[in-house]
Amino acid sequence: MPLLERLSEVERSTLLNYPALEHDDAPSAPLRKPLSQATLAVVTTAGLHLRDDAPFRHGAPPDHTYRVIPSDTPPAEIVQSHTSIGFDRTGVYRDLNVTLPLERVRELVAVGEVGALAPRVYSFLGAQRDPRRTADESAPEVARRLLDDGVDAVLLTPT
């Protein structure tokens, strides 16, 4: 049985009518140096933030802001304010590396597979019904900040 037919009418209708953005020209750039010499940043849509930061706002209007997390922040100081009925946060509670793999990237840096971890992580709230403002406003601002941080590559992690 096809996947859509296994869903409830509400779930099926939601997926079929979701206002997904389409891009014919997905932006990308070739890595100009070996990964072993590159600075890697992590950007996530998991709604993560520092414990003392303002949580992401849910509901209307959508929260198109982002949070900055220093890469050396202990996991216990990072919390998640993302809530969604379709998102099981159990794995993130057990191991933050499930969605924010800073410890794994540090391990790759230690063995020389990655040159360096960027000084900051950028976190957005995922599961947006209409991500246009994020794409038009917040994301370009974060891109500029990543360039200022000397980032060569970005690992995007989802909600």
XYZ file of C-alpha atoms in Angstrom:
159
model
C 0.000 0.000 0.000
C 1.461 3.432 -0.927
C 2.543 5.542 2.028
C -0.033 8.298 1.507
C -2.871 5.790 1.589
C -1.723 4.603 5.033
C -2.137 8.091 6.508
C -5.285 9.591 7.952
C -7.224 11.978 5.749
C -5.953 14.937 7.807
C -2.305 13.856 7.535
C -2.634 13.121 3.830
C -4.304 16.482 3.150
C -1.670 18.328 5.173
C 1.186 16.754 3.227
C -0.445 17.202 -0.171
C -1.201 20.862 0.510
C 2.008 21.807 2.314
C 3.372 25.063 0.839
C 6.858 23.713 0.135
C 9.286 26.103 -1.501
C 10.687 24.998 -4.824
C 14.110 26.002 -6.073
C 15.401 25.337 -9.552
C 18.758 26.789 -8.573
C 19.654 25.311 -5.200
C 22.626 27.326 -3.983
C 25.806 25.418 -3.422
C 29.495 25.965 -3.789
C 32.279 23.457 -4.228
C 34.583 23.026 -1.264
C 37.776 24.897 -2.171
C 40.071 22.974 0.157
C 40.236 19.489 1.600
C 37.813 18.894 4.464
C 40.859 18.160 6.622
C 41.779 21.853 6.250
C 38.260 23.294 6.326
C 36.346 25.011 9.103
C 32.988 23.286 9.538
C 29.914 24.918 11.047
C 26.739 23.251 12.242
C 23.376 24.855 11.483
C 20.222 23.196 12.785
C 16.459 23.566 12.555
C 15.937 21.744 15.845
C 14.927 24.842 17.813
C 17.930 24.592 20.116
C 19.206 27.463 22.235
C 21.177 28.278 25.343
C 19.333 27.594 28.575
C 19.218 31.331 29.402
C 18.138 32.446 25.881
C 14.548 33.199 24.993
C 12.801 30.075 23.725
C 11.533 29.969 20.165
C 7.995 31.257 19.820
C 5.346 28.850 18.546
C 2.120 29.740 16.800
C 1.278 32.839 14.837
C 3.129 34.712 13.643
C 5.846 32.122 12.948
C 9.226 32.601 14.603
C 11.762 33.253 11.854
C 14.581 34.221 14.200
C 17.675 32.216 15.019
C 19.800 31.591 18.075
C 23.570 31.608 18.371
C 25.233 28.904 20.450
C 28.988 29.008 21.085
C 30.440 25.710 19.847
C 32.160 25.054 23.169
C 28.888 25.184 25.139
C 28.407 22.125 27.380
C 25.429 20.004 26.223
C 23.682 20.528 29.577
C 23.431 24.246 28.765
C 21.622 23.649 25.450
C 17.868 23.124 25.494
C 15.227 22.569 22.858
C 12.058 24.621 22.644
C 10.878 23.055 19.391
C 7.565 21.287 19.782
C 5.636 19.520 17.071
C 3.181 16.656 17.151
C 5.223 14.996 14.418
C 8.569 15.239 16.201
C 9.733 12.788 18.860
C 12.368 14.550 20.979
C 13.335 11.450 22.988
C 16.568 10.872 21.071
C 17.662 14.489 21.481
C 17.039 14.306 25.229
C 19.178 11.169 25.451
C 22.013 12.451 23.265
C 22.194 15.984 21.899
C 24.539 14.702 19.191
C 21.498 13.182 17.471
C 20.680 16.631 16.103
C 23.666 18.754 17.148
C 26.726 16.523 16.590
C 29.333 18.825 18.119
C 31.080 16.008 19.975
C 31.277 13.958 16.758
C 32.689 16.935 14.824
C 35.262 17.516 17.586
C 36.277 13.869 17.239
C 36.722 14.366 13.479
C 38.840 17.449 14.154
C 40.957 15.508 16.670
C 41.814 12.818 14.103
C 42.425 15.308 11.305
C 39.369 14.490 9.150
C 38.010 18.040 9.639
C 40.218 21.104 9.993
C 38.284 22.970 12.670
C 34.877 23.442 14.235
C 33.425 26.921 13.709
C 33.126 29.050 16.844
C 29.327 29.256 16.694
C 26.288 27.100 15.933
C 23.192 28.701 14.435
C 19.790 27.288 15.291
C 16.417 27.932 13.685
C 12.943 26.683 14.531
C 11.993 23.972 12.069
C 8.592 22.744 10.906
C 7.605 26.157 9.571
C 4.459 26.226 7.452
C 5.891 29.095 5.436
C 9.668 29.448 5.626
C 9.895 32.397 3.200
C 10.865 34.981 5.833
C 13.545 32.667 7.154
C 14.838 32.090 3.616
C 14.666 35.791 2.713
C 15.801 37.425 5.967
C 17.298 35.247 8.710
C 19.156 32.717 6.568
C 21.091 35.335 4.545
C 22.066 37.047 7.804
C 23.356 33.750 9.189
C 25.191 33.099 5.904
C 26.999 36.428 6.294
C 27.887 35.563 9.878
C 29.230 32.163 8.768
C 31.445 33.880 6.216
C 32.646 36.286 8.930
C 33.463 33.210 11.072
C 35.673 31.885 8.256
C 33.445 28.860 7.634
C 34.248 26.723 4.596
C 31.470 24.118 4.906
C 28.197 23.756 6.776
C 26.583 20.633 8.176
C 22.826 21.186 8.203
C 20.930 19.104 10.738
C 17.154 18.852 10.697
C 14.542 18.951 13.374
